Coordinates of C-alpha atoms (C1' of nucleotides) in Angstrom, one line a residue:
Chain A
X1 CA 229.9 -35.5 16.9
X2 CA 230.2 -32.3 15.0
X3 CA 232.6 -29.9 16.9
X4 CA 230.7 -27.1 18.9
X5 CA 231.1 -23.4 17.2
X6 CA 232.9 -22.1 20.1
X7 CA 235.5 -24.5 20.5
X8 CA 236.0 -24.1 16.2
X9 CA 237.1 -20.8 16.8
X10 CA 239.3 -21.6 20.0
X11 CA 241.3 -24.3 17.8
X12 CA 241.3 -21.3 14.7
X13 CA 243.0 -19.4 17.3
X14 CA 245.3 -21.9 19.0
X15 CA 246.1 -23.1 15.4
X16 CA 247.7 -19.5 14.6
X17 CA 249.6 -19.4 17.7
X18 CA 251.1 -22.7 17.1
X19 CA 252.1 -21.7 13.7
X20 CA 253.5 -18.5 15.0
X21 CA 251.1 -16.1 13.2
X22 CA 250.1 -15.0 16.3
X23 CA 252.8 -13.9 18.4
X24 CA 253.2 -13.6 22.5
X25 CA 252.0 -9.8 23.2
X26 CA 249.9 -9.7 19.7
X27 CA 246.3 -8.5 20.1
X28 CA 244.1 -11.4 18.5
X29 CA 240.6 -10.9 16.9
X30 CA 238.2 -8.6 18.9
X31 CA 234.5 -10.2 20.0
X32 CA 233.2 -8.2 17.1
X33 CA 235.8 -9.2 14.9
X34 CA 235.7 -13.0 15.5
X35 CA 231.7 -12.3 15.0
X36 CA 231.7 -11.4 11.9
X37 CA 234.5 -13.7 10.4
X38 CA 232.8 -16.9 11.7
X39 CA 229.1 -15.7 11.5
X40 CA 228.6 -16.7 15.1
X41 CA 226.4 -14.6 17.7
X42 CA 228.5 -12.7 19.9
X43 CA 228.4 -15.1 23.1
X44 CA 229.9 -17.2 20.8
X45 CA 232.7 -15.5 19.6
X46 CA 233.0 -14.6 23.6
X47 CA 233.1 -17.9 24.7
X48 CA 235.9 -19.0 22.7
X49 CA 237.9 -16.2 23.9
X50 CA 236.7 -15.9 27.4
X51 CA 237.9 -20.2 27.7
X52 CA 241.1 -19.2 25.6
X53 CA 241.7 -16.5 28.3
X54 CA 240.5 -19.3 31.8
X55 CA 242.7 -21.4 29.8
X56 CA 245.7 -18.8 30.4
X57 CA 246.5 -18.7 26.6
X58 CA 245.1 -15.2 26.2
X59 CA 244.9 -11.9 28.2
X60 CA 242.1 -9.7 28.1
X61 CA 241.6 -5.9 29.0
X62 CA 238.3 -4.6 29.0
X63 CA 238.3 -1.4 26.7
X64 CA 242.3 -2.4 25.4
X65 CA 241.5 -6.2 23.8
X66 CA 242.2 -9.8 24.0
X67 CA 246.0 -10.9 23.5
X68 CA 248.2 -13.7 23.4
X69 CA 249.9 -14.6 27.0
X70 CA 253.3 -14.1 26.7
X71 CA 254.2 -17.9 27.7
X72 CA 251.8 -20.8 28.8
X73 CA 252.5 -20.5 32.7
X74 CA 253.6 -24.0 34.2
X75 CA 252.3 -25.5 37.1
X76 CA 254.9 -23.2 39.5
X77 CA 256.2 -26.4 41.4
X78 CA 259.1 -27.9 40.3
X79 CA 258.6 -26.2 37.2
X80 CA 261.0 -27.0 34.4
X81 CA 263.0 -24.1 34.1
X82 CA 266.1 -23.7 31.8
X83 CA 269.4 -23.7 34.0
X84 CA 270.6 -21.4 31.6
X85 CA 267.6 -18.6 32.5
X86 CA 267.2 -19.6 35.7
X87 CA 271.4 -18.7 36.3
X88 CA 270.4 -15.5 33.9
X89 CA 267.5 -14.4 36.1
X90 CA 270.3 -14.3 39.1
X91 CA 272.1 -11.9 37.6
X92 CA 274.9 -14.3 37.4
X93 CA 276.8 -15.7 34.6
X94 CA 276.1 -19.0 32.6
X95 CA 278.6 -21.3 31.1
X96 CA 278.3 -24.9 29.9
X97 CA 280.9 -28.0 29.4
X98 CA 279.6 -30.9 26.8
X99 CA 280.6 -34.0 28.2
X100 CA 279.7 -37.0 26.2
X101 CA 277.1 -36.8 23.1
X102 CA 276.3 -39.6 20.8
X103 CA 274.6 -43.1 20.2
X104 CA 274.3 -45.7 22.8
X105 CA 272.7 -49.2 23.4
X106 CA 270.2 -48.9 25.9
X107 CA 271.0 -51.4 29.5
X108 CA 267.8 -52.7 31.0
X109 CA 267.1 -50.0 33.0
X110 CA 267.4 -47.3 30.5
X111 CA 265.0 -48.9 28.4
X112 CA 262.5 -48.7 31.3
X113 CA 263.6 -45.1 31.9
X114 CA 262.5 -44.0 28.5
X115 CA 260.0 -46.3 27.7
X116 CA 261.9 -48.2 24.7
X117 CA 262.6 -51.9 24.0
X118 CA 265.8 -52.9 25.3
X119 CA 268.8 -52.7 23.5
X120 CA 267.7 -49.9 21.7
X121 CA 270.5 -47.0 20.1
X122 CA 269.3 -44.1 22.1
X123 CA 270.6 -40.8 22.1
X124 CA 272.6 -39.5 25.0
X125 CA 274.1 -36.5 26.1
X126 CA 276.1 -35.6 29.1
X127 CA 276.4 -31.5 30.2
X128 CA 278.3 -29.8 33.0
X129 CA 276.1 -26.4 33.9
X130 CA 278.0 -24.0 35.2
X131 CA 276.9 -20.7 37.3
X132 CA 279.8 -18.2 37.8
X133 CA 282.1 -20.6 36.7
X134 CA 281.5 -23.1 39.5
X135 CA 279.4 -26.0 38.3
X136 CA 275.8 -26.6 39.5
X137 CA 274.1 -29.1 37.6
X138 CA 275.4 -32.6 36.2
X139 CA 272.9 -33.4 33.5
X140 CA 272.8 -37.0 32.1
X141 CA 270.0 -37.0 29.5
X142 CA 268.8 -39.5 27.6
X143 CA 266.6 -39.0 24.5
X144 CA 264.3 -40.8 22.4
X145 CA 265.6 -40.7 18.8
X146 CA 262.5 -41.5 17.0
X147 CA 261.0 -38.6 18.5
X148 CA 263.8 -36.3 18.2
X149 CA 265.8 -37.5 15.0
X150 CA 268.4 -34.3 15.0
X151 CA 269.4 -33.9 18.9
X152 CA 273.0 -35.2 18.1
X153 CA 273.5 -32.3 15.4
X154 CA 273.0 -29.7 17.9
X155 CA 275.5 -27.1 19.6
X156 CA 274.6 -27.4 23.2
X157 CA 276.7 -25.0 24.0
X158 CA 274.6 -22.3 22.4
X159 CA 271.1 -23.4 23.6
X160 CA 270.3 -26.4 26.5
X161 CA 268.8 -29.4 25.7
X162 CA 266.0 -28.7 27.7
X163 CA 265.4 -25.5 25.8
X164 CA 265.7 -27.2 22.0
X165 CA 263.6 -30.1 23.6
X166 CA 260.9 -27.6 24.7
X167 CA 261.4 -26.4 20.7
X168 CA 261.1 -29.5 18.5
X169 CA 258.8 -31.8 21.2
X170 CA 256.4 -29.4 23.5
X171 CA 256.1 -31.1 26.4
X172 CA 252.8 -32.4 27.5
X173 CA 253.5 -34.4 31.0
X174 CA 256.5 -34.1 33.0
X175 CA 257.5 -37.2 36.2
X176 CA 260.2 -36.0 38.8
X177 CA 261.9 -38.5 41.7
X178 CA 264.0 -36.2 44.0
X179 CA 266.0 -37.5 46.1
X180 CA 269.5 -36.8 48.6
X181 CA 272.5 -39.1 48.2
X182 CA 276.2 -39.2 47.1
X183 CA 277.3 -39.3 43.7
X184 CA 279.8 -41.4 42.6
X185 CA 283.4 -40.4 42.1
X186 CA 283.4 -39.1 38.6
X187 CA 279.8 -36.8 38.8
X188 CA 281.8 -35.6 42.3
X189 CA 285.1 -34.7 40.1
X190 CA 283.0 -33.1 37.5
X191 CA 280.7 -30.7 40.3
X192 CA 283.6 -30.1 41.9
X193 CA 282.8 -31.5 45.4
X194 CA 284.5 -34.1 47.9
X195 CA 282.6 -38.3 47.2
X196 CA 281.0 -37.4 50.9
X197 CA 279.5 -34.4 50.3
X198 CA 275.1 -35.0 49.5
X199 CA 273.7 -33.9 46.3
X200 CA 270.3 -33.7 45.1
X201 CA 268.9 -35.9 42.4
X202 CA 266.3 -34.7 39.8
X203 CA 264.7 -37.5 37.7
X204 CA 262.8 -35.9 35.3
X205 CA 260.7 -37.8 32.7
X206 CA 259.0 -35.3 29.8
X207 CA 256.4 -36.8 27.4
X208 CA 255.4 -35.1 24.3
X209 CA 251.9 -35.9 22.6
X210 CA 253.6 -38.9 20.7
X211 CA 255.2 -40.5 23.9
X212 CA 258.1 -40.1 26.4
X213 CA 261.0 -37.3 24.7
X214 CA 263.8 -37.8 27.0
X215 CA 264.7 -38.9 31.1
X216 CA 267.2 -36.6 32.4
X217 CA 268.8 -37.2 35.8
X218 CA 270.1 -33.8 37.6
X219 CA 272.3 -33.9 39.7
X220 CA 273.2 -30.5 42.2
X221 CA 275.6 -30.2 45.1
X222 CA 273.5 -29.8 48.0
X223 CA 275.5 -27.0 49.6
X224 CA 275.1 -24.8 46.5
X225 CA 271.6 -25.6 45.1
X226 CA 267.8 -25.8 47.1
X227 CA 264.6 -26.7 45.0
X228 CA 261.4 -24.4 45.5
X229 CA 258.0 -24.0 45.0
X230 CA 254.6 -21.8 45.7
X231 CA 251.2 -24.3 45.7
X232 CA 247.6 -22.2 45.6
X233 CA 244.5 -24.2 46.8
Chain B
X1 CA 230.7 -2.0 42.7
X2 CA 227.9 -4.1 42.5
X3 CA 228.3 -8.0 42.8
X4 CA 226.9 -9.7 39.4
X5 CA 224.3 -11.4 39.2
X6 CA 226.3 -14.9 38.6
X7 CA 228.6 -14.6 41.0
X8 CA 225.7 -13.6 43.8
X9 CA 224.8 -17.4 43.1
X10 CA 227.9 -18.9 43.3
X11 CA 228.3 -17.3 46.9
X12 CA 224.9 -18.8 47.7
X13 CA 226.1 -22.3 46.8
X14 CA 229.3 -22.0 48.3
X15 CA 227.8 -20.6 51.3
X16 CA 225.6 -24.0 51.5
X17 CA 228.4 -25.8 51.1
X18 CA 230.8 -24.3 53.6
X19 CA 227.9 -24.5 56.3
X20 CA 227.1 -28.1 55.4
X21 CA 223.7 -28.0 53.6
X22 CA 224.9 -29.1 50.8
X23 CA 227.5 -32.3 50.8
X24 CA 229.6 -33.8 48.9
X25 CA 227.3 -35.7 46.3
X26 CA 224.3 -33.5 46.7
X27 CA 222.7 -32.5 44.2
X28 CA 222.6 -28.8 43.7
X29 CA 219.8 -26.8 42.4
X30 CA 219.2 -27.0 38.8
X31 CA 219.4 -24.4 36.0
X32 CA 215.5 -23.7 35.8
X33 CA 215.5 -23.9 39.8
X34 CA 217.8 -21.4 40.2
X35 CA 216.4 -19.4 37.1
X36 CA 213.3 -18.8 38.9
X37 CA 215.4 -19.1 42.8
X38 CA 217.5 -16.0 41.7
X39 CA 214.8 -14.3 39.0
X40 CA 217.4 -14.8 36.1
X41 CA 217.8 -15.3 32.7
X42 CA 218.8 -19.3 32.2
X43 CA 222.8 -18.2 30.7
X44 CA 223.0 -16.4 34.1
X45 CA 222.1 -19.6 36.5
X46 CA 224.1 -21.4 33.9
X47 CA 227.2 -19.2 34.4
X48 CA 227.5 -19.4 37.9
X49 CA 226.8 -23.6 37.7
X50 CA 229.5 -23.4 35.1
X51 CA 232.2 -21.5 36.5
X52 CA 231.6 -23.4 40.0
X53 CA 232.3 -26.8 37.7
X54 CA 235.6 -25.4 36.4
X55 CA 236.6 -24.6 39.7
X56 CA 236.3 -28.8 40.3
X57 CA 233.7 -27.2 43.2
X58 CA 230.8 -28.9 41.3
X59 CA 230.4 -31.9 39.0
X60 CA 227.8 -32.2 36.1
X61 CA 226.3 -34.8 33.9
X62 CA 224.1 -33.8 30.8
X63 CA 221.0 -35.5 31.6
X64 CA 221.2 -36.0 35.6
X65 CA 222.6 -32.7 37.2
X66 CA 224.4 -30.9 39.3
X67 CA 226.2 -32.4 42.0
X68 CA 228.9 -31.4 45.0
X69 CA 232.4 -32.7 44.2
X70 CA 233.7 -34.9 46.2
X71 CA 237.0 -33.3 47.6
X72 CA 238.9 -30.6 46.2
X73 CA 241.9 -32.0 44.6
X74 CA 245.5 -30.9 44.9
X75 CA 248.6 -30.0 43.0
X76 CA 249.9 -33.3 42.5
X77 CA 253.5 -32.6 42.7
X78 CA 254.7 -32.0 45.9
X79 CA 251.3 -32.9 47.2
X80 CA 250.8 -32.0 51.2
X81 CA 250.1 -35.5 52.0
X82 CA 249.9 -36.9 55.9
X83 CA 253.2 -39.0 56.6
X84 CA 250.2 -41.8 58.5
X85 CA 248.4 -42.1 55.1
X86 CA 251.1 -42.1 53.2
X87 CA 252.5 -45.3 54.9
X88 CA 249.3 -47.0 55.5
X89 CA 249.2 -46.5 51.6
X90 CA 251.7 -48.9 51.4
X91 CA 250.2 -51.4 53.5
X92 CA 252.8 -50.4 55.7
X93 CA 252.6 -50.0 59.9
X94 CA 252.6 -46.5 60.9
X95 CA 254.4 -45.8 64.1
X96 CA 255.3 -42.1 65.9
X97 CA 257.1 -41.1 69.2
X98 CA 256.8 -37.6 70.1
X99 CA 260.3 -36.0 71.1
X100 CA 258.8 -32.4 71.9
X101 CA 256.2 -30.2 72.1
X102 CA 255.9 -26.9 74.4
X103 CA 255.9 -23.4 74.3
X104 CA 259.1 -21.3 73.0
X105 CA 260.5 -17.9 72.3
X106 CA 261.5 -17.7 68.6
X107 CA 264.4 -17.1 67.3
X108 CA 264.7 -14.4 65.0
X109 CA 265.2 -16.8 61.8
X110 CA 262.3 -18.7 64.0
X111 CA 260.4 -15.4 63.6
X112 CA 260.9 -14.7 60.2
X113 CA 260.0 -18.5 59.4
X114 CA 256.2 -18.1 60.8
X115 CA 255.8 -14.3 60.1
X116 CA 255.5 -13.3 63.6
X117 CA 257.4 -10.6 65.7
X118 CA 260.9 -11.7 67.3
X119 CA 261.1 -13.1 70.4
X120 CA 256.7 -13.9 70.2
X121 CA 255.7 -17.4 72.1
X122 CA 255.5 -19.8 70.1
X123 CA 254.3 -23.8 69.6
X124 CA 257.0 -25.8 68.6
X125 CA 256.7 -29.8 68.3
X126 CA 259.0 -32.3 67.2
X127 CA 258.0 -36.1 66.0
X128 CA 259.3 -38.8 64.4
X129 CA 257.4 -40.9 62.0
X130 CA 258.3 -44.9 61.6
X131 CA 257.3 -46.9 58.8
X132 CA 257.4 -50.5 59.9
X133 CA 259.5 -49.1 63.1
X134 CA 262.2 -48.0 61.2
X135 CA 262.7 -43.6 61.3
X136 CA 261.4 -42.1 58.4
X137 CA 260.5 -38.6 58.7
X138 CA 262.1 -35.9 61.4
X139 CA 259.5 -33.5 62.1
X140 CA 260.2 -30.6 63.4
X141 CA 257.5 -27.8 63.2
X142 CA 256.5 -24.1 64.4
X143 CA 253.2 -23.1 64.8
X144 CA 251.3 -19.7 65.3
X145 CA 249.5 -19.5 68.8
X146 CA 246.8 -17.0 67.4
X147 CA 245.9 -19.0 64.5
X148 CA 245.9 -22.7 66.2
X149 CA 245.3 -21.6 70.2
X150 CA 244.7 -25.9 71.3
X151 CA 247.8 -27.1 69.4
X152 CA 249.6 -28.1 72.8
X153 CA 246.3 -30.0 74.0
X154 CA 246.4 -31.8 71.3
X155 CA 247.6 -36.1 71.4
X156 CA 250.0 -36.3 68.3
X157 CA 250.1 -39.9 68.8
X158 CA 246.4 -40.4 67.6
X159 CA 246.6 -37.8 64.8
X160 CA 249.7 -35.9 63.1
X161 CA 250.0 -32.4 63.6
X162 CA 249.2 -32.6 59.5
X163 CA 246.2 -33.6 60.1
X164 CA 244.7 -31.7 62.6
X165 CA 246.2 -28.7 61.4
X166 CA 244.0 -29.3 58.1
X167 CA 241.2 -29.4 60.4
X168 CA 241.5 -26.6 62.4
X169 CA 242.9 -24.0 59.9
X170 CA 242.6 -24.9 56.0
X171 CA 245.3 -24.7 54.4
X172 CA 245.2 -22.4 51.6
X173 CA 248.7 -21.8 50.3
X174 CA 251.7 -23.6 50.5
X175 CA 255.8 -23.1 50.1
X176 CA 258.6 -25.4 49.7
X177 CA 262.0 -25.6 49.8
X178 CA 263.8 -29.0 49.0
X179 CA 267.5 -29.4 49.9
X180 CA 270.3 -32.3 50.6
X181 CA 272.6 -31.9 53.5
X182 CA 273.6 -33.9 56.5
X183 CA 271.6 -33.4 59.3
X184 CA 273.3 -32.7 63.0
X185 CA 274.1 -35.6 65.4
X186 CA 270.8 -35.1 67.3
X187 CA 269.0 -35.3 64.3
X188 CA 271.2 -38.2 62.7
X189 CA 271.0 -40.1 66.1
X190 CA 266.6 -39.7 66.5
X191 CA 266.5 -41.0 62.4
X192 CA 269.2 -43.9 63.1
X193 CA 271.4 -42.8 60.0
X194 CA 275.0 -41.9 60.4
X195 CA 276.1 -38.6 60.6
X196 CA 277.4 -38.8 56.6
X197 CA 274.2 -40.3 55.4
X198 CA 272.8 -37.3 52.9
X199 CA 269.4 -36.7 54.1
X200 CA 266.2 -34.8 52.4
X201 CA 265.2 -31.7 53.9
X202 CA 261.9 -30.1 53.1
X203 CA 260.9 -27.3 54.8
X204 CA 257.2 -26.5 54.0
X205 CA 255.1 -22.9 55.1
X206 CA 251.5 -23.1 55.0
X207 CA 249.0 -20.7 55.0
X208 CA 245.3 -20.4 55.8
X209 CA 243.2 -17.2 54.8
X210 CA 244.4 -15.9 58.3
X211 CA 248.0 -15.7 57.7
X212 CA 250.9 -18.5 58.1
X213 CA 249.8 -21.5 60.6
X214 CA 252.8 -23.2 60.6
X215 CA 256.3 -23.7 59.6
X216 CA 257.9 -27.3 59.5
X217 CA 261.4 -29.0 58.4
X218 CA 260.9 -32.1 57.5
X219 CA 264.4 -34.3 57.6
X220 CA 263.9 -37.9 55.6
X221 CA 267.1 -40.3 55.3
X222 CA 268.0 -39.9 51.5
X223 CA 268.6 -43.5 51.6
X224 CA 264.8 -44.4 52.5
X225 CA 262.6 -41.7 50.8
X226 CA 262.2 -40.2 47.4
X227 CA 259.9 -37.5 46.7
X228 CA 257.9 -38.1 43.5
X229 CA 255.1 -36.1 41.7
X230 CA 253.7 -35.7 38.3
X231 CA 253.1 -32.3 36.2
X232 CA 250.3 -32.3 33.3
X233 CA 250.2 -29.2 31.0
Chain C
dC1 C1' 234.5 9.5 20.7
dA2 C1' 234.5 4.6 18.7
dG3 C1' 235.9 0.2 20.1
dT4 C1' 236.7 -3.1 23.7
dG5 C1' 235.4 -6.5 27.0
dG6 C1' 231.7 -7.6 31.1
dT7 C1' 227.1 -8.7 32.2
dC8 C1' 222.5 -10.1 31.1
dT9 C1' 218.0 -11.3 28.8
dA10 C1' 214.4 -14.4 26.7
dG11 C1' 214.1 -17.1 23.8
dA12 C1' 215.5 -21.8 20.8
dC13 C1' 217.0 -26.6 19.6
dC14 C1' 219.6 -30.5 20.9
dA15 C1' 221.6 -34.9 23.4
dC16 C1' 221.4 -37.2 27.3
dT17 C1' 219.6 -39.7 31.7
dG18 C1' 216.1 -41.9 34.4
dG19 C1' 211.6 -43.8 35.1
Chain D
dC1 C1' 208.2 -39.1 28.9
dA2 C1' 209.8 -34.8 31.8
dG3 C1' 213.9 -32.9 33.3
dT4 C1' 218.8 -32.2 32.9
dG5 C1' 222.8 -29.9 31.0
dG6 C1' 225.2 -28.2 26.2
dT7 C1' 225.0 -25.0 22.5
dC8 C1' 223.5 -20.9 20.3
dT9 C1' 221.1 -16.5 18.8
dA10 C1' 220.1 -11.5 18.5
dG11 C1' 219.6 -8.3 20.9
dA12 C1' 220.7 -4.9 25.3
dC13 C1' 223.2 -1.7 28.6
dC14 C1' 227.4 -1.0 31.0
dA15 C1' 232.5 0.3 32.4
dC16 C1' 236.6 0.9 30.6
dT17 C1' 240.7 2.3 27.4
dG18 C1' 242.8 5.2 24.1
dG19 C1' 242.9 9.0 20.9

DNA sequence: CAGTGGTCTAGACCACTGG
DNA sequence: CAGTGGTCTAGACCACTGG
C-alpha cells in the first residue's frame, strides 16, 4: 500500500515538470544528488531516473547528466500534430479563417460524439486552416464545456484549438475514423474545391484524465493533403 | 566493447525463444536459477528478467514466475491487420479472386517504392478481397524476389499475401501513407464503385531486418470502409 | 580532474502464490 | 511451507564528459 521509494522520487520529479519548475532541456537532480535529498541508496535514486528516462520523460548522458526531454514523443502514427506547425515545418505560410464559435444544443449524435447527455449546450467552433493561402483543413470541433469552461474567450486566430486544448486539458487517449468521401456543398465552398472532388475525413476524439475534451472532424481535399506514418515492432 | 552481463542473458532467452525452446506460456528460468545459470549477483538475473518484461517479451506474477508472452502486440492505430481476419472478425464471409500475379520489370517509381535498382524483376500480385461477395479491398502489391524467393508459388486463395508474408519475412517496420482520390476505370470497375465514388488509398512499405519485402496500395471504396485506431499516451 | 551515468555484487526484508 | 518476484541497501569499479 505505501508507495515504493523509487516511484516517490519519479512523481517528485514529474510533479516539477508539470508545474514547470523544470523546464524541457533543464538538467534535473544527479544520482548523487537525488541520493542525498531523499536518503535513498543509490540504485534507488537510479531507478527512478533510469524509468523516468525508458519512460521518455528524461534524457541521460553518461558523464554530461540526466535532463528533461524536450516534448513527450507521441505514438508517431497519426500523431496529433498542430496544422499550424505542421504548415510551419514546410516552410510555408500559415493563416486561419474563424467560422462559427459559440454555444450550441447538442443533436443526438453529437451527444454520442462527445460523450454528453443529449441536449446539452456544448461549445463549438468552426476553423478554415489555410496553407499558402489555399485552404487545407475544414475543422468542425466540438468541445466539452465543463471540461474546458474558457474555449469561447479565446482568439483562435493567434493559437489553434488543438494547441490551447493540448494547454488547459493534456490529452491522455486520442480515437481517429478516417475515411474518403464528398463533402457537402458548403465544406466544398469553404476548401475551395468542386462537390465531386474526394476529401479525407479525420474524426478525432481526445480524452483528458477527467473524460472526453473535444471530437473534431477534419476535413482535407484529397488532391492537396496525404496522411502518414512510421510503425517500429 | 564487452557485452554486459544482463544483456548476455537476455540474448540467451531470446535465443530460446526465437529457436522454439521456450513457448509462449513457458515458464522461464527464475531469478535464483539464472543467478547461479549465469554466476551473477540476483539484481543482474533480475535486470535482464526485468527489461525482457518491459519489452512485453516476458510476463511476471509476484509469487508464480516468469512466463513467455503470448504474442507481441502491435501499435494499435493503423494496425497491419489481415483483410481475411478482419472480416471473419465480423462474422462476415471472406471471399478473394486473384486478378494478377507474375514477374515484372519495375518501373522507376516501382523501383523507388521497394528500394531496389530500376528496371530489377520484380513480384507483383493483384487481389481483390470481398466481404460477403461484395469488393472491399484492391490489392495491388510489389514484392522483393531476394527477400521472399517462393512468392509466385504461393496459392493466394488459401492465404493472403499478408499473411504469408508475416511468415516468411517478419515484419519489422512499417510506413503509411493515407489518401482520398478516385481510383482509375480498371480499378473502379474490379471494386464495383463508379468512377466518382472517392475511394481510400493506403499504400503501406514493410520491412523485415533484411530490407523492404514488399510494397502494396491498398484501394478501399470510401463508401464501405473506415480506418479506425486508438492512441494511449 | 571531479562529477556523471552504466554495470555489478552480496546481502536483506517483504508480499504474494501454490501445495 | 518453499519458491517466486518487488524493493532496497551500501558498497565497488568503470567509461565518459567537461573544464
Amino acid at each position: 500500500m505505501t508507495i515504493p521509494r523509487f516511484a516517490q522520487i519519479k512523481e517528485f520529479l514529474i510533479g516539477q515538470i508539470e508545474q514547470g519548475v523544470l523546464m524541457p532541456g533543464d538538467q534535473v537532480p544527479s544520482e548523487n544528488q537525488l541520493l542525498e535529498q531523499f536518503s535513498v541508496s543509490r540504485m534507488t535514486a537510479r531507478r527512478a531516473l533510469q524509468e523516468l528516462s525508458d519512460e521518455q520523460i528524461l534524457v541521460r548522458t553518461q558523464g554530461l547528466g540526466t535532463f528533461v526531454a524536450d516534448s513527450r514523443p507521441m505514438s508517431s502514427l497519426l500523431e496529433i500534430r498542430n496544422i499550424a506547425d505542421e504548415i510551419g515545418a514546410r516552410g510555408h505560410q500559415y493563416s486561419c479563417e474563424l467560422l462559427f464559435l459559440d454555444v450550441i444544443e447538442t443533436s443526438p449524435q453529437q451527444a454520442i460524439d462527445l460523450s454528453v447527455p443529449e441536449q446539452s449546450q456544448i461549445f463549438s467552433s468552426i476553423l478554415l486552416h489555410c496553407e499558402n493561402g489555399l485552404p487545407l483543413q475544414y475543422e468542425d470541433r466540438l468541445v466539452n464545456p465543463t471540461l474546458v469552461p474558457d474555449y469561447l474567450k479565446q482568439n483562435f486566430l493567434l493559437q489553434t484549438p488543438n494547441a490551447y486544448l493540448s494547454k488547459v486539458a493534456p490529452m491522455t487517449e486520442a480515437d481517429h475514423v478516417v475515411e474518403a468521401l464528398c463533402v457537402d456543398k458548403n465544406i466544398a465552398s469553404a476548401l475551395e474545391i468542386a462537390e465531386e472532388q474526394p476529401c479525407l475525413k479525420v474524426g478525432r476524439r481526445t480524452w483528458s484524465k477527467l473524460g472526453v475534451v473535444s471530437f473534431a472532424r477534419l476535413y482535407y481535399p484529397g488532391n492537396r493533403y496525404r496522411l502518414g506514418g512510421h510503425l517500429n515492432f
